[in-house]
Amino acid sequence: MKLKPMLRTALLMSALATPFPVLAADLVIATKSGPASMDPHFTATSANAEATKQVFDTLLKSGNDLQIEPSLATEWKLVDDTTWEFKLREGVKFHDGSDFTAEDVKFSIERIPNVTGPNPTTIYVRRVAGVEIVDPHTIRIKTKGPAPTLPNDLIRLFIVSHTAAADFSTKETATEGFNSGKATIGTGPYKFVSWAPTQDLVLEKFDGYWGGAQPWDHVIRKEIPNDAARVAQLKAGQVDLISKIPATDLASVEQDEALKVVNSPSVFIPYLEFDFRENTPQVWDNAGNKVEKNPFADPRVREAFDLALDRETIIEFALEGMGKVSTQMVTPNIFGYNANIPAPVFDVDKARQLMADAGYPEGFKVALAYASDRMPTELGPTIAQLLAAIDVTVDVQGVPATVFNPAKTRGEYSLYMASWATLTGESNYTLSSLMHSNDADKGLGAFNVRGYANPKMDQLIEAAAAELDEAKRKALLEEANLLVSTDRPDLPLVINVSAWGMKADKVTYDPRADEDTVAMDVHPAK
């Protein structure tokens, strides 16, 4: 039997979690979380994008520090206030040998609203009014009013084949088409071999990739949510690279001479989010009775929570030092970051007074929901301990992301913790998604499922989105970020510092600010 068929058989066995010998030209990556679907338009979660971007290219791409770079589009310009023109890369082939053209871009943009699920990918095309094909390698995108930062949004616009995906572009058909591989035809550096939910994603090198030859013949991505198990597999030599080394294991990995660690600040910010609806589902008085009035509608309660959450304690005890204090929902490298917002103050006495003033001198009980396979293990319990100082009893409810995300979208939580990254490099991405009131007609507030609405916030966000003057746009975004810090619809906790571990003699890794762990950034050790 020839070697290539043997490899293919072994790789397919891997998808069923069966051990197999891995050759030197193969790369095995272990991640904390995996995709929910191989359809790149299904969800905007980073785990999905991280996996699918190895198969599908985006119209534009973000560099390792989130700078916008050419990808399937090589040039772009603003034709008028509401029209962007994009020149497309010529000579690009899909994995099935078909040509990439403007038709695929138009199809991909128009497909998104029909197939998106939890954490909707519509945030990336919400400002698109229509797509005009000028010629096979030129498109013009008409926008709903001025959209100066449309190129930023398009770094997560994955391009699928309009022929391969034609029969798999409804909510009923998309999952079967993409998870089976029938529609999983991209232009990216790796071709899809196999995947099933929570199982290994198996990829093979695409020799016709426009971006040049890749060093790995095959890539196997293992989803290992358990931190200890992920580290153990690295130490045992069963994987070449792992992401998200837990802080508690960082020292032991660093001390292992066979391994190497790379760490870097990221743009991910774990945060708390409050429900603003009158009839909130998961807040009770101390006798266990459901409250009649939502305490989080009172700004004094939100401020009390902010004052009670000692960020330095969170960094020291929950993250083992792997974090930095966050002053707002964006990091300092993001356009619109407000450098004048002070660091959160820790003041339990003032927090207790605010709770009393708001009518809760003895506190209350609340559930804290979060995705346990996405967040650091000790973060939820640490927050519960800190809030106990103001007599708030927290029921820590960590559940898998596959449970958490749909439940959050359905509005089942009163208080939850998530992690957000400004992936496009500018603040309007975050503000328009989380802080604007939910407005389907405008495509704004897509992730605001808890009823938060502030007319001043909406005004600032909409004005910034349409402002062509960069200095004025920056000022509007800074003002909006300041309003977030004073109105407190969300409480940013820390800025993540991420760590990757790898076999020192086999691979090197270029860390990304968005934490995406992709084969294209992994190189053979010299």
Short mmCIF file of C-alpha atoms in Angstrom, two decimals:
data_model
loop_
_atom_site.label_atom_id
_atom_site.label_comp_id
_atom_site.label_asym_id
_atom_site.label_seq_id
_atom_site.Cartn_x
_atom_site.Cartn_y
_atom_site.Cartn_z
CA MET A 1 0.00 0.00 0.00
CA LYS A 2 1.29 3.46 -0.84
CA LEU A 3 2.13 5.90 1.94
CA LYS A 4 -0.50 8.55 1.08
CA PRO A 5 -3.51 6.19 1.38
CA MET A 6 -2.07 4.91 4.65
CA LEU A 7 -1.83 8.46 5.98
CA ARG A 8 -5.36 9.26 4.91
CA THR A 9 -6.66 6.18 6.69
CA ALA A 10 -4.75 7.09 9.84
CA LEU A 11 -6.04 10.64 9.77
CA LEU A 12 -9.62 9.48 9.39
CA MET A 13 -9.08 7.16 12.35
CA SER A 14 -7.92 10.23 14.31
CA ALA A 15 -11.24 11.91 13.72
CA LEU A 16 -12.78 9.04 15.67
CA ALA A 17 -10.25 9.59 18.49
CA THR A 18 -8.25 6.47 17.56
CA PRO A 19 -4.47 6.76 18.19
CA PHE A 20 -2.24 6.71 15.10
CA PRO A 21 1.39 7.39 14.28
CA VAL A 22 2.01 10.97 13.20
CA LEU A 23 4.80 11.75 10.77
CA ALA A 24 7.23 14.66 11.10
CA ALA A 25 5.49 16.68 8.37
CA ASP A 26 2.21 16.52 10.27
CA LEU A 27 1.14 19.07 12.88
CA VAL A 28 -1.00 18.18 15.90
CA ILE A 29 -2.58 21.11 17.77
CA ALA A 30 -4.65 20.86 20.94
CA THR A 31 -7.09 23.68 21.68
CA LYS A 32 -9.38 24.37 24.63
CA SER A 33 -12.43 24.72 22.41
CA GLY A 34 -13.40 23.68 18.91
CA PRO A 35 -15.86 24.79 16.27
CA ALA A 36 -19.61 24.45 16.59
CA SER A 37 -19.88 23.95 12.83
CA MET A 38 -17.65 23.88 9.79
CA ASP A 39 -19.95 26.46 8.23
CA PRO A 40 -17.92 29.69 8.67
CA HIS A 41 -21.12 31.76 8.55
CA PHE A 42 -22.89 29.91 11.37
CA THR A 43 -21.51 31.74 14.38
CA ALA A 44 -19.14 34.60 15.17
CA THR A 45 -17.43 32.79 18.04
CA SER A 46 -13.65 32.83 17.89
CA ALA A 47 -13.48 29.05 18.20
CA ASN A 48 -15.42 28.72 14.95
CA ALA A 49 -13.40 31.33 13.08
CA GLU A 50 -10.13 29.89 14.37
CA ALA A 51 -10.93 26.49 12.90
CA THR A 52 -12.57 27.50 9.65
CA LYS A 53 -10.01 30.16 8.61
CA GLN A 54 -7.60 27.36 7.75
CA VAL A 55 -10.04 26.16 5.09
CA PHE A 56 -11.68 29.42 4.01
CA ASP A 57 -10.05 32.76 3.23
CA THR A 58 -11.58 36.10 4.13
CA LEU A 59 -11.99 39.06 1.81
CA LEU A 60 -9.42 40.97 3.91
CA LYS A 61 -7.42 39.59 6.81
CA SER A 62 -6.02 40.84 10.07
CA GLY A 63 -2.33 40.47 10.80
CA ASN A 64 -1.02 39.15 14.08
CA ASP A 65 -1.43 42.62 15.61
CA LEU A 66 -4.87 43.10 13.95
CA GLN A 67 -3.60 45.30 11.13
CA ILE A 68 -5.72 45.01 7.97
CA GLU A 69 -3.96 43.20 5.14
CA PRO A 70 -4.92 42.03 1.63
CA SER A 71 -6.31 38.54 1.24
CA LEU A 72 -8.82 37.60 -1.47
CA ALA A 73 -9.13 41.35 -2.06
CA THR A 74 -5.88 43.01 -3.08
CA GLU A 75 -7.04 46.64 -3.25
CA TRP A 76 -9.98 48.60 -1.85
CA LYS A 77 -11.11 52.19 -2.03
CA LEU A 78 -14.04 54.41 -1.11
CA VAL A 79 -15.72 55.42 -4.38
CA ASP A 80 -18.25 57.70 -2.70
CA ASP A 81 -19.73 58.06 0.79
CA THR A 82 -21.74 54.84 0.45
CA THR A 83 -19.76 52.75 -2.04
CA TRP A 84 -16.63 50.65 -1.51
CA GLU A 85 -14.83 49.02 -4.42
CA PHE A 86 -12.71 45.90 -3.99
CA LYS A 87 -10.30 44.43 -6.52
CA LEU A 88 -10.16 40.66 -6.18
CA ARG A 89 -7.11 38.44 -6.43
CA GLU A 90 -6.82 36.70 -9.77
CA GLY A 91 -5.73 33.12 -10.35
CA VAL A 92 -7.16 31.84 -7.05
CA LYS A 93 -8.53 28.29 -7.04
CA PHE A 94 -10.99 26.60 -4.74
CA HIS A 95 -10.06 23.19 -3.36
CA ASP A 96 -12.19 21.53 -6.06
CA GLY A 97 -10.22 23.29 -8.80
CA SER A 98 -12.87 25.88 -9.66
CA ASP A 99 -12.00 29.56 -10.04
CA PHE A 100 -12.63 32.16 -7.35
CA THR A 101 -14.61 35.11 -8.73
CA ALA A 102 -16.75 38.04 -7.64
CA GLU A 103 -19.79 35.74 -7.71
CA ASP A 104 -18.43 33.89 -4.68
CA VAL A 105 -18.05 37.12 -2.69
CA LYS A 106 -21.57 38.27 -3.52
CA PHE A 107 -22.97 34.85 -2.67
CA SER A 108 -21.12 34.70 0.67
CA ILE A 109 -22.34 38.14 1.78
CA GLU A 110 -25.95 37.39 0.85
CA ARG A 111 -25.80 33.91 2.40
CA ILE A 112 -24.95 35.01 5.94
CA PRO A 113 -28.40 36.20 7.11
CA ASN A 114 -29.93 32.92 5.93
CA VAL A 115 -27.69 30.57 7.90
CA THR A 116 -26.34 32.41 10.95
CA GLY A 117 -27.14 31.03 14.38
CA PRO A 118 -26.14 31.95 17.95
CA ASN A 119 -23.65 34.83 18.15
CA PRO A 120 -24.71 35.98 14.68
CA THR A 121 -22.20 36.64 11.91
CA THR A 122 -24.54 39.31 10.57
CA ILE A 123 -22.46 41.82 12.56
CA TYR A 124 -19.88 41.64 9.78
CA VAL A 125 -22.30 42.55 6.96
CA ARG A 126 -24.87 44.62 8.84
CA ARG A 127 -23.91 47.78 6.95
CA VAL A 128 -24.12 46.18 3.50
CA ALA A 129 -27.07 47.37 1.41
CA GLY A 130 -26.13 45.48 -1.74
CA VAL A 131 -23.31 43.98 -3.80
CA GLU A 132 -22.67 44.85 -7.43
CA ILE A 133 -20.42 42.70 -9.62
CA VAL A 134 -18.45 45.04 -11.89
CA ASP A 135 -16.44 42.26 -13.52
CA PRO A 136 -15.22 38.81 -12.43
CA HIS A 137 -12.56 40.38 -10.21
CA THR A 138 -14.18 43.64 -9.10
CA ILE A 139 -17.09 44.19 -6.75
CA ARG A 140 -18.74 47.26 -5.34
CA ILE A 141 -20.44 47.12 -1.97
CA LYS A 142 -23.17 49.66 -1.35
CA THR A 143 -23.65 50.53 2.31
CA LYS A 144 -26.54 51.76 4.44
CA GLY A 145 -25.15 55.24 4.83
CA PRO A 146 -21.46 56.10 5.20
CA ALA A 147 -19.43 53.13 6.49
CA PRO A 148 -15.81 54.28 6.82
CA THR A 149 -14.73 51.13 8.66
CA LEU A 150 -16.41 48.54 6.45
CA PRO A 151 -13.00 47.00 5.58
CA ASN A 152 -12.48 46.29 9.29
CA ASP A 153 -15.69 44.26 9.36
CA LEU A 154 -14.67 42.20 6.35
CA ILE A 155 -11.71 40.57 8.06
CA ARG A 156 -14.24 37.97 9.24
CA LEU A 157 -16.11 37.68 5.94
CA PHE A 158 -15.27 34.10 4.95
CA ILE A 159 -15.71 33.31 1.29
CA VAL A 160 -17.40 30.04 0.35
CA SER A 161 -17.86 28.57 -3.11
CA HIS A 162 -21.16 29.67 -4.63
CA THR A 163 -21.38 26.37 -6.49
CA ALA A 164 -20.36 23.99 -3.70
CA ALA A 165 -22.59 25.75 -1.13
CA ALA A 166 -25.53 26.42 -3.44
CA ASP A 167 -27.65 23.58 -2.04
CA PHE A 168 -26.49 24.16 1.56
CA SER A 169 -27.48 27.73 2.29
CA THR A 170 -30.53 27.53 4.52
CA LYS A 171 -30.69 26.84 8.24
CA GLU A 172 -32.07 23.40 7.43
CA THR A 173 -29.35 22.34 4.98
CA ALA A 174 -26.17 24.22 5.95
CA THR A 175 -25.04 22.00 8.83
CA GLU A 176 -25.23 18.76 6.88
CA GLY A 177 -23.48 20.26 3.86
CA PHE A 178 -20.54 21.78 5.70
CA ASN A 179 -20.00 19.23 8.45
CA SER A 180 -20.00 16.38 5.92
CA GLY A 181 -17.50 18.12 3.67
CA LYS A 182 -19.79 18.41 0.67
CA ALA A 183 -19.81 22.22 0.87
CA THR A 184 -16.56 22.68 2.82
CA ILE A 185 -14.70 23.90 -0.26
CA GLY A 186 -12.56 26.96 0.38
CA THR A 187 -9.53 28.71 -1.07
CA GLY A 188 -7.49 28.44 2.14
CA PRO A 189 -4.16 26.69 2.73
CA TYR A 190 -5.73 23.46 4.02
CA LYS A 191 -8.46 21.19 2.71
CA PHE A 192 -11.14 19.63 4.88
CA VAL A 193 -10.81 15.88 5.54
CA SER A 194 -13.13 15.17 8.46
CA TRP A 195 -14.71 16.55 11.61
CA ALA A 196 -17.56 15.82 14.01
CA PRO A 197 -18.66 17.94 17.00
CA THR A 198 -16.08 17.76 19.85
CA GLN A 199 -13.92 15.41 17.73
CA ASP A 200 -10.66 16.03 15.87
CA LEU A 201 -10.65 18.36 12.89
CA VAL A 202 -8.44 16.77 10.24
CA LEU A 203 -7.02 18.85 7.39
CA GLU A 204 -4.56 18.29 4.57
CA LYS A 205 -2.35 20.70 2.67
CA PHE A 206 -3.81 22.32 -0.45
CA ASP A 207 -1.03 22.32 -3.01
CA GLY A 208 -2.83 24.90 -5.14
CA TYR A 209 -3.00 27.52 -2.39
CA TRP A 210 -2.44 31.02 -3.78
CA GLY A 211 -0.48 32.10 -0.70
CA GLY A 212 2.36 29.64 -1.21
CA ALA A 213 3.32 26.21 0.04
CA GLN A 214 2.62 25.32 3.66
CA PRO A 215 5.13 23.29 5.70
CA TRP A 216 2.61 20.80 7.12
CA ASP A 217 1.18 17.95 5.03
CA HIS A 218 -1.61 17.35 7.50
CA VAL A 219 -3.01 19.26 10.45
CA ILE A 220 -4.94 17.58 13.25
CA ARG A 221 -6.73 19.89 15.67
CA LYS A 222 -7.77 18.21 18.91
CA GLU A 223 -10.45 19.78 21.10
CA ILE A 224 -9.40 19.18 24.72
CA PRO A 225 -11.40 21.44 27.08
CA ASN A 226 -9.77 19.99 30.20
CA ASP A 227 -6.70 22.11 30.92
CA ALA A 228 -4.79 19.39 32.77
CA ALA A 229 -5.39 16.88 29.99
CA ARG A 230 -4.21 19.33 27.35
CA VAL A 231 -0.97 20.01 29.23
CA ALA A 232 -0.46 16.31 29.90
CA GLN A 233 -0.69 15.48 26.20
CA LEU A 234 1.93 18.13 25.41
CA LYS A 235 4.29 16.82 28.07
CA ALA A 236 3.78 13.27 26.82
CA GLY A 237 4.65 14.31 23.27
CA GLN A 238 1.21 13.42 21.91
CA VAL A 239 0.65 16.92 20.51
CA ASP A 240 3.02 19.50 19.07
CA LEU A 241 1.35 22.71 20.28
CA ILE A 242 -1.32 23.66 22.78
CA SER A 243 -3.17 26.93 23.28
CA LYS A 244 -4.33 28.51 26.52
CA ILE A 245 -1.89 27.01 28.98
CA PRO A 246 -3.65 27.41 32.34
CA ALA A 247 -1.80 29.74 34.68
CA THR A 248 -1.45 26.99 37.28
CA ASP A 249 0.57 24.84 34.85
CA LEU A 250 2.63 27.57 33.24
CA ALA A 251 5.69 27.17 35.47
CA SER A 252 5.89 23.41 34.98
CA VAL A 253 5.72 23.77 31.19
CA GLU A 254 8.38 26.50 31.23
CA GLN A 255 10.69 24.30 33.32
CA ASP A 256 10.42 21.35 30.93
CA GLU A 257 13.54 21.47 28.71
CA ALA A 258 11.71 19.68 25.89
CA LEU A 259 9.09 22.40 25.73
CA LYS A 260 8.90 26.08 24.96
CA VAL A 261 6.35 28.72 26.01
CA VAL A 262 5.29 31.84 24.13
CA ASN A 263 2.95 34.32 25.78
CA SER A 264 1.41 37.58 24.64
CA PRO A 265 -1.27 40.10 25.69
CA SER A 266 -4.46 39.57 23.74
CA VAL A 267 -7.52 41.64 22.87
CA PHE A 268 -9.80 39.32 24.82
CA ILE A 269 -11.48 40.78 27.89
CA PRO A 270 -13.52 38.60 30.28
CA TYR A 271 -16.49 40.67 31.48
CA LEU A 272 -19.72 40.54 33.45
CA GLU A 273 -22.96 41.50 31.75
CA PHE A 274 -26.15 42.57 33.53
CA ASP A 275 -29.75 41.89 32.57
CA PHE A 276 -31.84 45.07 32.35
CA ARG A 277 -35.27 43.52 31.79
CA GLU A 278 -37.91 44.17 34.41
CA ASN A 279 -38.73 40.49 34.91
CA THR A 280 -35.25 39.06 35.27
CA PRO A 281 -35.16 35.26 35.64
CA GLN A 282 -32.33 34.41 38.06
CA VAL A 283 -32.32 36.83 41.01
CA TRP A 284 -33.83 35.86 44.36
CA ASP A 285 -34.08 37.36 47.82
CA ASN A 286 -32.23 35.67 50.66
CA ALA A 287 -35.26 33.49 51.41
CA GLY A 288 -35.11 32.08 47.89
CA ASN A 289 -38.08 33.99 46.49
CA LYS A 290 -37.80 35.44 43.01
CA VAL A 291 -37.44 39.22 43.21
CA GLU A 292 -40.22 41.41 41.82
CA LYS A 293 -37.85 44.18 40.77
CA ASN A 294 -34.61 43.67 38.87
CA PRO A 295 -31.80 45.06 41.06
CA PHE A 296 -29.50 45.51 38.05
CA ALA A 297 -31.76 48.22 36.66
CA ASP A 298 -30.43 50.38 39.50
CA PRO A 299 -27.06 51.98 38.60
CA ARG A 300 -26.06 51.92 42.28
CA VAL A 301 -26.14 48.12 42.29
CA ARG A 302 -24.04 47.93 39.15
CA GLU A 303 -21.52 50.36 40.64
CA ALA A 304 -21.45 48.32 43.86
CA PHE A 305 -20.52 45.22 41.89
CA ASP A 306 -17.80 47.19 40.11
CA LEU A 307 -16.34 48.43 43.39
CA ALA A 308 -16.45 44.97 44.99
CA LEU A 309 -14.54 43.24 42.20
CA ASP A 310 -10.87 43.67 43.05
CA ARG A 311 -9.18 43.19 39.68
CA GLU A 312 -5.74 42.68 41.22
CA THR A 313 -7.13 39.80 43.30
CA ILE A 314 -8.74 38.33 40.19
CA ILE A 315 -5.43 38.48 38.32
CA GLU A 316 -3.45 37.02 41.23
CA PHE A 317 -5.74 34.22 42.36
CA ALA A 318 -7.91 33.35 39.35
CA LEU A 319 -5.35 33.94 36.63
CA GLU A 320 -2.04 33.36 38.45
CA GLY A 321 -0.78 36.69 37.15
CA MET A 322 -1.75 36.03 33.51
CA GLY A 323 -3.74 39.23 33.03
CA LYS A 324 -3.77 43.01 33.16
CA VAL A 325 -6.35 45.37 34.63
CA SER A 326 -8.88 46.52 32.07
CA THR A 327 -10.42 50.01 32.19
CA GLN A 328 -12.90 49.48 29.34
CA MET A 329 -14.27 46.92 26.91
CA VAL A 330 -11.46 47.50 24.40
CA THR A 331 -7.70 47.19 24.79
CA PRO A 332 -5.16 50.03 24.34
CA ASN A 333 -4.25 48.96 20.80
CA ILE A 334 -7.85 49.42 19.56
CA PHE A 335 -8.95 52.54 17.68
CA GLY A 336 -11.22 54.54 19.99
CA TYR A 337 -9.65 53.36 23.25
CA ASN A 338 -10.03 56.11 25.84
CA ALA A 339 -6.73 56.59 27.69
CA ASN A 340 -8.37 58.94 30.20
CA ILE A 341 -10.62 56.34 31.81
CA PRO A 342 -9.14 55.48 35.23
CA ALA A 343 -8.59 51.95 36.48
CA PRO A 344 -11.51 50.51 38.49
CA VAL A 345 -11.42 51.31 42.21
CA PHE A 346 -11.73 48.58 44.85
CA ASP A 347 -13.85 49.89 47.73
CA VAL A 348 -16.01 47.38 49.62
CA ASP A 349 -17.27 49.93 52.17
CA LYS A 350 -18.61 52.22 49.46
CA ALA A 351 -20.05 49.21 47.63
CA ARG A 352 -21.96 48.11 50.75
CA GLN A 353 -23.32 51.64 51.19
CA LEU A 354 -24.50 51.73 47.59
CA MET A 355 -26.27 48.39 48.05
CA ALA A 356 -28.01 49.74 51.14
CA ASP A 357 -28.97 52.96 49.37
CA ALA A 358 -30.47 50.90 46.55
CA GLY A 359 -32.59 48.93 49.02
CA TYR A 360 -30.45 45.80 49.34
CA PRO A 361 -28.66 46.17 52.70
CA GLU A 362 -28.64 42.39 53.10
CA GLY A 363 -27.87 41.65 49.47
CA PHE A 364 -29.61 39.04 47.33
CA LYS A 365 -28.94 35.79 45.49
CA VAL A 366 -28.07 35.56 41.80
CA ALA A 367 -26.88 32.89 39.38
CA LEU A 368 -23.68 33.58 37.45
CA ALA A 369 -23.67 31.71 34.16
CA TYR A 370 -20.69 31.24 31.84
CA ALA A 371 -19.17 28.79 29.38
CA SER A 372 -16.96 26.58 31.53
CA ASP A 373 -14.99 25.35 28.51
CA ARG A 374 -14.15 28.91 27.45
CA MET A 375 -13.31 30.66 30.74
CA PRO A 376 -10.46 30.13 33.24
CA THR A 377 -11.48 27.56 35.83
CA GLU A 378 -11.07 29.75 38.93
CA LEU A 379 -12.60 32.94 37.55
CA GLY A 380 -16.23 32.23 38.39
CA PRO A 381 -15.57 31.07 41.97
CA THR A 382 -13.24 34.06 42.59
CA ILE A 383 -15.94 36.50 41.51
CA ALA A 384 -18.42 34.74 43.79
CA GLN A 385 -16.06 35.13 46.76
CA LEU A 386 -15.52 38.83 46.08
CA LEU A 387 -19.24 39.57 45.78
CA ALA A 388 -19.90 37.75 49.04
CA ALA A 389 -18.26 40.76 50.74
CA ILE A 390 -21.32 42.84 49.80
CA ASP A 391 -23.71 40.03 50.82
CA VAL A 392 -24.44 38.90 47.30
CA THR A 393 -24.72 35.11 47.19
CA VAL A 394 -23.58 33.87 43.79
CA ASP A 395 -24.64 30.51 42.40
CA VAL A 396 -21.78 29.71 40.03
CA GLN A 397 -23.20 27.93 36.96
CA GLY A 398 -20.51 26.94 34.49
CA VAL A 399 -21.91 25.01 31.53
CA PRO A 400 -20.50 24.01 28.11
CA ALA A 401 -20.52 26.73 25.46
CA THR A 402 -22.97 24.68 23.41
CA VAL A 403 -25.44 25.16 26.27
CA PHE A 404 -24.44 28.65 27.36
CA ASN A 405 -24.55 30.50 24.04
CA PRO A 406 -28.08 29.48 22.97
CA ALA A 407 -29.41 30.02 26.50
CA LYS A 408 -27.87 33.49 26.61
CA THR A 409 -29.43 34.33 23.26
CA ARG A 410 -32.80 33.15 24.57
CA GLY A 411 -32.47 35.53 27.54
CA GLU A 412 -32.34 32.89 30.26
CA TYR A 413 -29.74 34.63 32.44
CA SER A 414 -29.72 37.61 34.80
CA LEU A 415 -25.95 37.81 35.19
CA TYR A 416 -23.40 36.12 33.00
CA MET A 417 -19.72 36.15 32.26
CA ALA A 418 -18.27 35.99 28.78
CA SER A 419 -15.14 36.98 26.92
CA TRP A 420 -15.10 39.55 24.14
CA ALA A 421 -12.43 40.64 21.69
CA THR A 422 -12.47 43.64 19.36
CA LEU A 423 -11.35 41.56 16.42
CA THR A 424 -11.64 44.30 13.80
CA GLY A 425 -9.22 46.66 15.54
CA GLU A 426 -11.72 49.50 16.12
CA SER A 427 -14.18 50.17 18.94
CA ASN A 428 -17.38 50.44 16.94
CA TYR A 429 -17.31 46.68 16.43
CA THR A 430 -17.70 46.16 20.17
CA LEU A 431 -19.95 49.12 20.93
CA SER A 432 -22.39 48.44 18.10
CA SER A 433 -22.65 44.77 19.01
CA LEU A 434 -22.94 44.94 22.81
CA MET A 435 -23.95 48.47 23.83
CA HIS A 436 -26.39 49.71 21.20
CA SER A 437 -30.03 48.90 21.88
CA ASN A 438 -31.15 45.85 19.96
CA ASP A 439 -32.38 47.12 16.60
CA ALA A 440 -32.77 44.46 13.91
CA ASP A 441 -33.71 47.00 11.25
CA LYS A 442 -30.40 48.83 11.74
CA GLY A 443 -28.42 45.66 12.35
CA LEU A 444 -27.24 47.05 15.69
CA GLY A 445 -27.12 45.54 19.16
CA ALA A 446 -27.00 42.01 17.76
CA PHE A 447 -25.46 40.67 21.00
CA ASN A 448 -27.53 42.89 23.29
CA VAL A 449 -30.12 40.36 24.40
CA ARG A 450 -30.62 41.76 27.94
CA GLY A 451 -32.67 44.90 27.21
CA TYR A 452 -29.99 47.55 27.77
CA ALA A 453 -30.89 50.83 26.08
CA ASN A 454 -29.34 54.26 26.47
CA PRO A 455 -30.32 56.89 23.85
CA LYS A 456 -27.05 58.76 24.35
CA MET A 457 -25.08 55.57 23.74
CA ASP A 458 -27.07 54.81 20.59
CA GLN A 459 -26.48 58.33 19.30
CA LEU A 460 -22.70 58.15 19.82
CA ILE A 461 -22.40 54.71 18.23
CA GLU A 462 -24.43 55.64 15.15
CA ALA A 463 -22.59 58.93 14.72
CA ALA A 464 -19.20 57.23 14.94
CA ALA A 465 -20.20 54.54 12.45
CA ALA A 466 -21.00 57.18 9.80
CA GLU A 467 -18.22 59.69 10.54
CA LEU A 468 -15.70 59.85 7.68
CA ASP A 469 -13.34 62.19 9.52
CA GLU A 470 -10.99 59.92 11.47
CA ALA A 471 -10.26 62.35 14.31
CA LYS A 472 -13.95 63.05 14.87
CA ARG A 473 -14.76 59.34 14.73
CA LYS A 474 -12.09 58.61 17.32
CA ALA A 475 -13.50 61.27 19.67
CA LEU A 476 -17.01 59.83 19.37
CA LEU A 477 -15.77 56.33 20.14
CA GLU A 478 -13.76 57.55 23.12
CA GLU A 479 -16.87 59.28 24.48
CA ALA A 480 -18.90 56.11 24.03
CA ASN A 481 -16.27 54.04 25.84
CA LEU A 482 -16.33 56.56 28.68
CA LEU A 483 -20.12 56.21 28.89
CA VAL A 484 -19.76 52.44 29.17
CA SER A 485 -17.43 52.91 32.12
CA THR A 486 -19.89 55.19 33.97
CA ASP A 487 -23.22 53.56 33.03
CA ARG A 488 -21.78 50.06 33.55
CA PRO A 489 -23.98 47.86 31.34
CA ASP A 490 -20.95 45.55 31.35
CA LEU A 491 -18.04 45.28 33.77
CA PRO A 492 -14.73 44.53 32.05
CA LEU A 493 -12.58 42.46 34.38
CA VAL A 494 -9.09 41.99 32.94
CA ILE A 495 -7.15 41.84 29.69
CA ASN A 496 -6.08 38.29 28.98
CA VAL A 497 -2.46 37.30 28.63
CA SER A 498 -2.40 34.09 26.60
CA ALA A 499 0.22 31.38 26.58
CA TRP A 500 1.04 28.64 24.08
CA GLY A 501 3.23 25.63 24.76
CA MET A 502 5.06 23.62 22.11
CA LYS A 503 7.69 21.00 21.43
CA ALA A 504 10.90 22.99 21.36
CA ASP A 505 12.62 20.79 18.79
CA LYS A 506 9.70 20.66 16.35
CA VAL A 507 7.80 23.94 16.09
CA THR A 508 7.89 27.68 16.64
CA TYR A 509 4.79 29.84 16.92
CA ASP A 510 3.89 33.44 16.09
CA PRO A 511 1.29 34.58 18.68
CA ARG A 512 -1.76 36.55 17.58
CA ALA A 513 -3.53 39.32 19.49
CA ASP A 514 -6.88 37.67 18.71
CA GLU A 515 -5.61 34.37 20.21
CA ASP A 516 -6.45 32.42 17.03
CA THR A 517 -4.25 29.36 16.96
CA VAL A 518 -3.88 28.43 13.31
CA ALA A 519 -1.47 26.23 11.41
CA MET A 520 -0.33 29.14 9.24
CA ASP A 521 1.43 30.67 12.28
CA VAL A 522 3.18 27.44 13.25
CA HIS A 523 6.58 26.84 11.66
CA PRO A 524 9.06 23.97 11.79
CA ALA A 525 11.82 24.58 14.32
CA LYS A 526 15.20 25.16 12.71
#
